[in-house]
PDB file of C-alpha atoms in Angstrom:
ATOM      1  CA  UNK A   1      15.251 129.249 -88.470  1.00 44.00           C
ATOM      2  CA  UNK A   2      11.695 130.120 -89.432  1.00 46.00           C
ATOM      3  CA  UNK A   3      12.725 130.240 -93.115  1.00 56.00           C
ATOM      4  CA  UNK A   4      13.745 126.587 -93.130  1.00 58.00           C
ATOM      5  CA  UNK A   5      12.331 124.460 -95.930  1.00 59.00           C
ATOM      6  CA  UNK A   6      12.452 120.713 -96.258  1.00 63.00           C
ATOM      7  CA  UNK A   7      14.480 119.842 -99.380  1.00 57.00           C
ATOM      8  CA  UNK A   8      11.450 118.445-101.228  1.00 60.00           C
ATOM      9  CA  UNK A   9       9.750 121.841-100.868  1.00 62.00           C
ATOM     10  CA  UNK A  10      12.473 123.631-102.813  1.00 57.00           C
ATOM     11  CA  UNK A  11      11.950 124.586-106.439  1.00 58.00           C
ATOM     12  CA  UNK A  12      11.611 121.496-108.656  1.00 70.00           C
ATOM     13  CA  UNK A  13      11.085 119.249-105.601  1.00 77.00           C
ATOM     14  CA  UNK A  14      12.793 115.903-106.065  1.00 82.00           C
ATOM     15  CA  UNK A  15      14.486 117.190-109.196  1.00 83.00           C
ATOM     16  CA  UNK A  16      16.426 119.857-107.290  1.00 82.00           C
ATOM     17  CA  UNK A  17      20.167 119.429-106.820  1.00 82.00           C
ATOM     18  CA  UNK A  18      19.784 119.832-103.059  1.00 80.00           C
ATOM     19  CA  UNK A  19      17.252 117.039-102.778  1.00 83.00           C
ATOM     20  CA  UNK A  20      19.390 114.736-104.919  1.00 84.00           C
ATOM     21  CA  UNK A  21      22.325 115.433-102.619  1.00 83.00           C
ATOM     22  CA  UNK A  22      20.284 114.366 -99.578  1.00 83.00           C
ATOM     23  CA  UNK A  23      18.871 111.322-101.354  1.00 87.00           C
ATOM     24  CA  UNK A  24      22.424 110.215-102.149  1.00 89.00           C
ATOM     25  CA  UNK A  25      22.551 108.933 -98.555  1.00 89.00           C
ATOM     26  CA  UNK A  26      20.402 106.037 -99.782  1.00 92.00           C
ATOM     27  CA  UNK A  27      23.090 104.444-101.897  1.00 92.00           C
ATOM     28  CA  UNK A  28      23.156 100.716-101.176  1.00 93.00           C
ATOM     29  CA  UNK A  29      26.860 100.841-100.359  1.00 91.00           C
ATOM     30  CA  UNK A  30      25.986 103.015 -97.347  1.00 93.00           C
ATOM     31  CA  UNK A  31      23.491 100.617 -95.748  1.00 94.00           C
ATOM     32  CA  UNK A  32      25.981  99.448 -93.092  1.00 93.00           C
ATOM     33  CA  UNK A  33      26.713 103.051 -92.171  1.00 94.00           C
ATOM     34  CA  UNK A  34      23.010 103.640 -91.586  1.00 96.00           C
ATOM     35  CA  UNK A  35      23.064 101.036 -88.823  1.00 96.00           C
ATOM     36  CA  UNK A  36      24.940 103.567 -86.713  1.00 97.00           C
ATOM     37  CA  UNK A  37      21.652 105.451 -86.309  1.00 98.00           C
ATOM     38  CA  UNK A  38      20.386 102.374 -84.450  1.00 98.00           C
ATOM     39  CA  UNK A  39      23.383 102.423 -82.106  1.00 98.00           C
ATOM     40  CA  UNK A  40      23.054 106.177 -81.579  1.00 98.00           C
ATOM     41  CA  UNK A  41      19.517 105.691 -80.280  1.00 98.00           C
ATOM     42  CA  UNK A  42      20.007 102.363 -78.487  1.00 98.00           C
ATOM     43  CA  UNK A  43      21.039 103.473 -74.962  1.00 98.00           C
ATOM     44  CA  UNK A  44      18.891 106.598 -75.118  1.00 98.00           C
ATOM     45  CA  UNK A  45      15.740 104.563 -75.733  1.00 98.00           C
ATOM     46  CA  UNK A  46      16.670 101.646 -73.454  1.00 98.00           C
ATOM     47  CA  UNK A  47      18.151 103.343 -70.364  1.00 98.00           C
ATOM     48  CA  UNK A  48      15.264 103.739 -67.886  1.00 98.00           C
ATOM     49  CA  UNK A  49      16.576 106.999 -66.410  1.00 98.00           C
ATOM     50  CA  UNK A  50      17.018 108.880 -69.700  1.00 98.00           C
ATOM     51  CA  UNK A  51      14.113 111.170 -70.553  1.00 98.00           C
ATOM     52  CA  UNK A  52      15.892 114.332 -71.734  1.00 98.00           C
ATOM     53  CA  UNK A  53      18.730 114.555 -74.275  1.00 98.00           C
ATOM     54  CA  UNK A  54      20.999 117.309 -75.556  1.00 98.00           C
ATOM     55  CA  UNK A  55      22.770 116.552 -78.856  1.00 98.00           C
ATOM     56  CA  UNK A  56      25.706 118.502 -80.276  1.00 98.00           C
ATOM     57  CA  UNK A  57      26.269 118.225 -84.026  1.00 97.00           C
ATOM     58  CA  UNK A  58      22.740 117.049 -84.821  1.00 96.00           C
ATOM     59  CA  UNK A  59      23.100 117.281 -88.615  1.00 92.00           C
ATOM     60  CA  UNK A  60      20.027 115.874 -90.382  1.00 91.00           C
ATOM     61  CA  UNK A  61      18.343 115.256 -86.990  1.00 94.00           C
ATOM     62  CA  UNK A  62      17.638 111.580 -87.676  1.00 95.00           C
ATOM     63  CA  UNK A  63      18.570 110.561 -84.128  1.00 97.00           C
ATOM     64  CA  UNK A  64      16.357 113.208 -82.553  1.00 97.00           C
ATOM     65  CA  UNK A  65      13.424 112.245 -84.790  1.00 96.00           C
ATOM     66  CA  UNK A  66      13.574 108.635 -83.605  1.00 98.00           C
ATOM     67  CA  UNK A  67      14.025 109.557 -79.947  1.00 98.00           C
ATOM     68  CA  UNK A  68      11.126 111.992 -80.064  1.00 97.00           C
ATOM     69  CA  UNK A  69       9.009 109.178 -81.501  1.00 97.00           C
ATOM     70  CA  UNK A  70       9.658 107.373 -78.191  1.00 97.00           C
ATOM     71  CA  UNK A  71       8.575 110.419 -76.194  1.00 97.00           C
ATOM     72  CA  UNK A  72      12.060 111.599 -75.276  1.00 98.00           C
ATOM     73  CA  UNK A  73      12.697 115.337 -75.015  1.00 98.00           C
ATOM     74  CA  UNK A  74      15.609 115.723 -77.444  1.00 98.00           C
ATOM     75  CA  UNK A  75      17.195 119.149 -78.004  1.00 97.00           C
ATOM     76  CA  UNK A  76      19.467 119.645 -81.032  1.00 97.00           C
ATOM     77  CA  UNK A  77      22.489 121.937 -81.438  1.00 97.00           C
ATOM     78  CA  UNK A  78      24.534 122.461 -84.612  1.00 96.00           C
ATOM     79  CA  UNK A  79      26.924 125.069 -85.998  1.00 94.00           C
ATOM     80  CA  UNK A  80      24.866 125.183 -89.210  1.00 91.00           C
ATOM     81  CA  UNK A  81      21.235 126.235 -89.686  1.00 89.00           C
ATOM     82  CA  UNK A  82      20.900 123.959 -92.730  1.00 86.00           C
ATOM     83  CA  UNK A  83      18.649 121.420 -90.992  1.00 88.00           C
ATOM     84  CA  UNK A  84      16.941 123.787 -88.569  1.00 91.00           C
ATOM     85  CA  UNK A  85      18.409 122.709 -85.195  1.00 95.00           C
ATOM     86  CA  UNK A  86      16.833 123.963 -81.991  1.00 95.00           C
ATOM     87  CA  UNK A  87      20.002 125.993 -81.317  1.00 96.00           C
ATOM     88  CA  UNK A  88      22.645 127.248 -83.757  1.00 95.00           C
ATOM     89  CA  UNK A  89      25.933 127.179 -81.882  1.00 96.00           C
ATOM     90  CA  UNK A  90      29.301 125.517 -81.570  1.00 95.00           C
ATOM     91  CA  UNK A  91      29.852 123.262 -78.571  1.00 96.00           C
ATOM     92  CA  UNK A  92      32.146 125.766 -76.886  1.00 95.00           C
ATOM     93  CA  UNK A  93      29.706 128.681 -77.255  1.00 95.00           C
ATOM     94  CA  UNK A  94      26.531 126.860 -76.285  1.00 96.00           C
ATOM     95  CA  UNK A  95      24.899 127.990 -73.059  1.00 92.00           C
ATOM     96  CA  UNK A  96      21.659 126.646 -71.626  1.00 80.00           C
ATOM     97  CA  UNK A  97      21.696 128.053 -68.119  1.00 73.00           C
ATOM     98  CA  UNK A  98      20.120 126.194 -65.225  1.00 82.00           C
ATOM     99  CA  UNK A  99      19.134 123.129 -67.234  1.00 91.00           C
ATOM    100  CA  UNK A 100      20.472 119.609 -66.872  1.00 96.00           C
ATOM    101  CA  UNK A 101      19.805 116.760 -69.284  1.00 98.00           C
ATOM    102  CA  UNK A 102      19.780 113.043 -68.503  1.00 98.00           C
ATOM    103  CA  UNK A 103      22.144 112.409 -71.417  1.00 98.00           C
ATOM    104  CA  UNK A 104      24.376 114.606 -73.545  1.00 98.00           C
ATOM    105  CA  UNK A 105      25.512 113.138 -76.861  1.00 98.00           C
ATOM    106  CA  UNK A 106      27.601 113.930 -79.923  1.00 98.00           C
ATOM    107  CA  UNK A 107      28.031 111.611 -82.903  1.00 98.00           C
ATOM    108  CA  UNK A 108      30.851 111.953 -85.444  1.00 97.00           C
ATOM    109  CA  UNK A 109      31.348 115.552 -84.393  1.00 96.00           C
ATOM    110  CA  UNK A 110      34.171 116.028 -81.870  1.00 97.00           C
ATOM    111  CA  UNK A 111      36.870 115.078 -84.377  1.00 95.00           C
ATOM    112  CA  UNK A 112      36.009 118.239 -86.319  1.00 92.00           C
ATOM    113  CA  UNK A 113      37.714 120.206 -83.548  1.00 91.00           C
ATOM    114  CA  UNK A 114      41.459 120.223 -82.765  1.00 90.00           C
ATOM    115  CA  UNK A 115      42.572 117.495 -80.356  1.00 93.00           C
ATOM    116  CA  UNK A 116      44.019 120.063 -77.961  1.00 93.00           C
ATOM    117  CA  UNK A 117      40.502 121.472 -77.525  1.00 95.00           C
ATOM    118  CA  UNK A 118      38.908 118.109 -76.739  1.00 97.00           C
ATOM    119  CA  UNK A 119      39.273 118.278 -72.944  1.00 98.00           C
ATOM    120  CA  UNK A 120      37.655 121.723 -72.797  1.00 98.00           C
ATOM    121  CA  UNK A 121      34.779 120.553 -75.010  1.00 98.00           C
ATOM    122  CA  UNK A 122      34.177 117.473 -72.848  1.00 98.00           C
ATOM    123  CA  UNK A 123      34.176 119.565 -69.672  1.00 98.00           C
ATOM    124  CA  UNK A 124      31.755 122.036 -71.257  1.00 97.00           C
ATOM    125  CA  UNK A 125      29.378 119.272 -72.404  1.00 98.00           C
ATOM    126  CA  UNK A 126      29.568 117.813 -68.912  1.00 97.00           C
ATOM    127  CA  UNK A 127      28.057 120.993 -67.483  1.00 96.00           C
ATOM    128  CA  UNK A 128      24.721 119.999 -68.967  1.00 97.00           C
ATOM    129  CA  UNK A 129      24.349 116.552 -67.391  1.00 97.00           C
ATOM    130  CA  UNK A 130      24.743 114.800 -64.067  1.00 96.00           C
ATOM    131  CA  UNK A 131      24.268 111.382 -65.649  1.00 98.00           C
ATOM    132  CA  UNK A 132      25.479 110.260 -69.083  1.00 98.00           C
ATOM    133  CA  UNK A 133      27.737 111.356 -71.913  1.00 98.00           C
ATOM    134  CA  UNK A 134      27.449 109.326 -75.116  1.00 98.00           C
ATOM    135  CA  UNK A 135      29.666 109.882 -78.163  1.00 98.00           C
ATOM    136  CA  UNK A 136      30.742 108.188 -81.372  1.00 98.00           C
ATOM    137  CA  UNK A 137      34.013 108.909 -83.121  1.00 98.00           C
ATOM    138  CA  UNK A 138      35.648 107.800 -86.384  1.00 96.00           C
ATOM    139  CA  UNK A 139      37.996 104.838 -86.026  1.00 94.00           C
ATOM    140  CA  UNK A 140      40.859 104.595 -88.487  1.00 91.00           C
ATOM    141  CA  UNK A 141      42.611 101.463 -87.263  1.00 85.00           C
ATOM    142  CA  UNK A 142      42.414  98.217 -89.204  1.00 83.00           C
ATOM    143  CA  UNK A 143      39.537  95.843 -88.568  1.00 84.00           C
ATOM    144  CA  UNK A 144      38.251  92.434 -89.535  1.00 85.00           C
ATOM    145  CA  UNK A 145      34.547  91.692 -89.292  1.00 83.00           C
ATOM    146  CA  UNK A 146      32.077  89.010 -90.312  1.00 84.00           C
ATOM    147  CA  UNK A 147      28.340  88.448 -90.021  1.00 83.00           C
ATOM    148  CA  UNK A 148      26.416  85.200 -90.369  1.00 88.00           C
ATOM    149  CA  UNK A 149      22.670  84.705 -90.451  1.00 90.00           C
ATOM    150  CA  UNK A 150      20.906  81.347 -90.768  1.00 92.00           C
ATOM    151  CA  UNK A 151      17.177  80.774 -90.967  1.00 91.00           C
ATOM    152  CA  UNK A 152      15.820  77.192 -91.157  1.00 92.00           C
ATOM    153  CA  UNK A 153      12.660  75.520 -89.874  1.00 90.00           C
ATOM    154  CA  UNK A 154      12.866  75.677 -86.062  1.00 88.00           C
ATOM    155  CA  UNK A 155      16.344  77.226 -86.236  1.00 90.00           C
ATOM    156  CA  UNK A 156      17.311  80.892 -86.351  1.00 91.00           C
ATOM    157  CA  UNK A 157      20.882  81.967 -85.776  1.00 86.00           C
ATOM    158  CA  UNK A 158      22.588  85.348 -86.072  1.00 86.00           C
ATOM    159  CA  UNK A 159      26.177  86.068 -85.168  1.00 86.00           C
ATOM    160  CA  UNK A 160      28.671  88.841 -85.849  1.00 80.00           C
ATOM    161  CA  UNK A 161      32.332  89.166 -84.998  1.00 81.00           C
ATOM    162  CA  UNK A 162      34.848  91.973 -85.374  1.00 81.00           C
ATOM    163  CA  UNK A 163      38.407  92.644 -84.309  1.00 84.00           C
ATOM    164  CA  UNK A 164      40.270  95.948 -84.431  1.00 82.00           C
ATOM    165  CA  UNK A 165      43.987  96.701 -84.575  1.00 78.00           C
ATOM    166  CA  UNK A 166      45.013 100.179 -83.426  1.00 75.00           C
ATOM    167  CA  UNK A 167      48.613  99.453 -84.358  1.00 70.00           C
ATOM    168  CA  UNK A 168      47.685  99.075 -88.037  1.00 73.00           C
ATOM    169  CA  UNK A 169      46.173 102.545 -88.274  1.00 72.00           C
ATOM    170  CA  UNK A 170      47.015 105.192 -90.813  1.00 75.00           C
ATOM    171  CA  UNK A 171      49.467 107.995 -90.003  1.00 79.00           C
ATOM    172  CA  UNK A 172      48.705 110.921 -87.764  1.00 78.00           C
ATOM    173  CA  UNK A 173      46.630 113.559 -89.563  1.00 78.00           C
ATOM    174  CA  UNK A 174      48.695 116.563 -90.613  1.00 71.00           C
ATOM    175  CA  UNK A 175      46.854 119.550 -89.218  1.00 59.00           C
ATOM    176  CA  UNK A 176      49.277 122.480 -89.570  1.00 52.00           C
ATOM    177  CA  UNK A 177      47.392 123.959 -92.537  1.00 53.00           C
ATOM    178  CA  UNK A 178      44.030 123.604 -90.756  1.00 48.00           C
ATOM    179  CA  UNK A 179      44.957 126.354 -88.296  1.00 52.00           C
ATOM    180  CA  UNK A 180      44.601 128.861 -91.119  1.00 53.00           C
ATOM    181  CA  UNK A 181      40.958 127.913 -91.633  1.00 53.00           C
ATOM    182  CA  UNK A 182      38.153 130.195 -90.490  1.00 56.00           C
ATOM    183  CA  UNK A 183      34.376 130.136 -90.179  1.00 56.00           C
ATOM    184  CA  UNK A 184      32.619 126.906 -91.188  1.00 55.00           C
ATOM    185  CA  UNK A 185      35.756 125.711 -93.003  1.00 58.00           C
ATOM    186  CA  UNK A 186      37.320 125.168 -89.609  1.00 63.00           C
ATOM    187  CA  UNK A 187      34.900 122.328 -88.858  1.00 65.00           C
ATOM    188  CA  UNK A 188      35.008 120.479 -92.194  1.00 69.00           C
ATOM    189  CA  UNK A 189      38.180 118.391 -91.836  1.00 79.00           C
ATOM    190  CA  UNK A 190      38.855 115.613 -89.382  1.00 88.00           C
ATOM    191  CA  UNK A 191      41.566 116.967 -87.116  1.00 90.00           C
ATOM    192  CA  UNK A 192      42.112 113.545 -85.558  1.00 92.00           C
ATOM    193  CA  UNK A 193      40.628 110.030 -85.482  1.00 93.00           C
ATOM    194  CA  UNK A 194      40.658 107.155 -83.004  1.00 94.00           C
ATOM    195  CA  UNK A 195      43.196 104.466 -83.826  1.00 92.00           C
ATOM    196  CA  UNK A 196      45.830 106.748 -85.322  1.00 90.00           C
ATOM    197  CA  UNK A 197      49.180 107.397 -83.578  1.00 88.00           C
ATOM    198  CA  UNK A 198      48.603 109.307 -80.340  1.00 89.00           C
ATOM    199  CA  UNK A 199      44.854 108.668 -80.306  1.00 93.00           C
ATOM    200  CA  UNK A 200      44.400 104.978 -79.559  1.00 92.00           C
ATOM    201  CA  UNK A 201      41.167 103.826 -77.946  1.00 94.00           C
ATOM    202  CA  UNK A 202      42.788 103.851 -74.509  1.00 95.00           C
ATOM    203  CA  UNK A 203      44.327 107.274 -75.003  1.00 96.00           C
ATOM    204  CA  UNK A 204      41.039 108.840 -76.122  1.00 97.00           C
ATOM    205  CA  UNK A 205      39.143 107.108 -73.320  1.00 98.00           C
ATOM    206  CA  UNK A 206      41.672 108.467 -70.816  1.00 98.00           C
ATOM    207  CA  UNK A 207      40.941 112.038 -71.934  1.00 98.00           C
ATOM    208  CA  UNK A 208      37.261 111.599 -71.082  1.00 98.00           C
ATOM    209  CA  UNK A 209      38.097 109.976 -67.759  1.00 98.00           C
ATOM    210  CA  UNK A 210      40.407 112.857 -66.840  1.00 98.00           C
ATOM    211  CA  UNK A 211      37.441 115.183 -67.432  1.00 98.00           C
ATOM    212  CA  UNK A 212      35.303 113.446 -64.807  1.00 97.00           C
ATOM    213  CA  UNK A 213      33.617 110.582 -66.657  1.00 98.00           C
ATOM    214  CA  UNK A 214      33.714 106.831 -66.061  1.00 98.00           C
ATOM    215  CA  UNK A 215      33.407 104.422 -68.978  1.00 98.00           C
ATOM    216  CA  UNK A 216      30.301 102.228 -68.954  1.00 98.00           C
ATOM    217  CA  UNK A 217      30.625 100.711 -72.406  1.00 98.00           C
ATOM    218  CA  UNK A 218      32.886 100.963 -75.438  1.00 97.00           C
ATOM    219  CA  UNK A 219      32.041  99.209 -78.678  1.00 95.00           C
ATOM    220  CA  UNK A 220      32.201  99.456 -82.442  1.00 95.00           C
ATOM    221  CA  UNK A 221      29.204  99.323 -84.697  1.00 94.00           C
ATOM    222  CA  UNK A 222      29.787  95.680 -85.730  1.00 90.00           C
ATOM    223  CA  UNK A 223      28.359  96.344 -89.201  1.00 91.00           C
ATOM    224  CA  UNK A 224      30.385  99.529 -89.699  1.00 93.00           C
ATOM    225  CA  UNK A 225      33.458  99.409 -87.396  1.00 93.00           C
ATOM    226  CA  UNK A 226      34.616 102.822 -88.594  1.00 93.00           C
ATOM    227  CA  UNK A 227      32.212 104.177 -85.932  1.00 96.00           C
ATOM    228  CA  UNK A 228      33.233 103.542 -82.336  1.00 97.00           C
ATOM    229  CA  UNK A 229      30.863 104.364 -79.445  1.00 98.00           C
ATOM    230  CA  UNK A 230      31.702 105.402 -75.877  1.00 98.00           C
ATOM    231  CA  UNK A 231      29.073 105.590 -73.134  1.00 98.00           C
ATOM    232  CA  UNK A 232      30.234 107.375 -69.982  1.00 98.00           C
ATOM    233  CA  UNK A 233      28.709 108.123 -66.582  1.00 98.00           C
ATOM    234  CA  UNK A 234      29.551 111.365 -64.833  1.00 97.00           C
ATOM    235  CA  UNK A 235      31.402 110.894 -61.528  1.00 95.00           C
TER     236      UNK A 235
END
């Protein structure tokens, strides 16, 4: 972890292949996807009883950087050391004894584990909080969305609308070959996605509820409906 270098510090700086790979996130066609960072931080910053956060699958640590800007104690965990997380671990192997966090979160991460392991992962994450669990998952159903913004003298109006159809999802992901994967390759594919057969919104929500959590809010990022968010309270 101490050998970590920011990509611009590598040889050739901005001309390095690694830096160019990171900078590729700033393609204009990805601007709607970036709005998910806003929704990842939204309840963490706004909930008055959230001061400490544990995040699994922290990736580039954008969410933690924003939350720390607001004075929130945000601890990061990832299976890779690429972006220097606070802890290098899978969800299942992580252990922070005798510490509880106000909110445990995981964004676009759980689907990189087999569906049959989901309940165990939820229960394990729940050991680290007595309050909130907040996750986002990929949604592969069909959706229709629109956004309108009007600005005139003395008039400002913004409105967005989206509708999802689980029944128009793609087929169930074929995962038989994934069982032969090992090491980091095991986490690269999506083993499942919300909206596909067997993993509708209600079915996925029910798994969390069976693990001791009550749904507070479920919503899509209206600008990028492929990301669906679930906020739960531990019961």
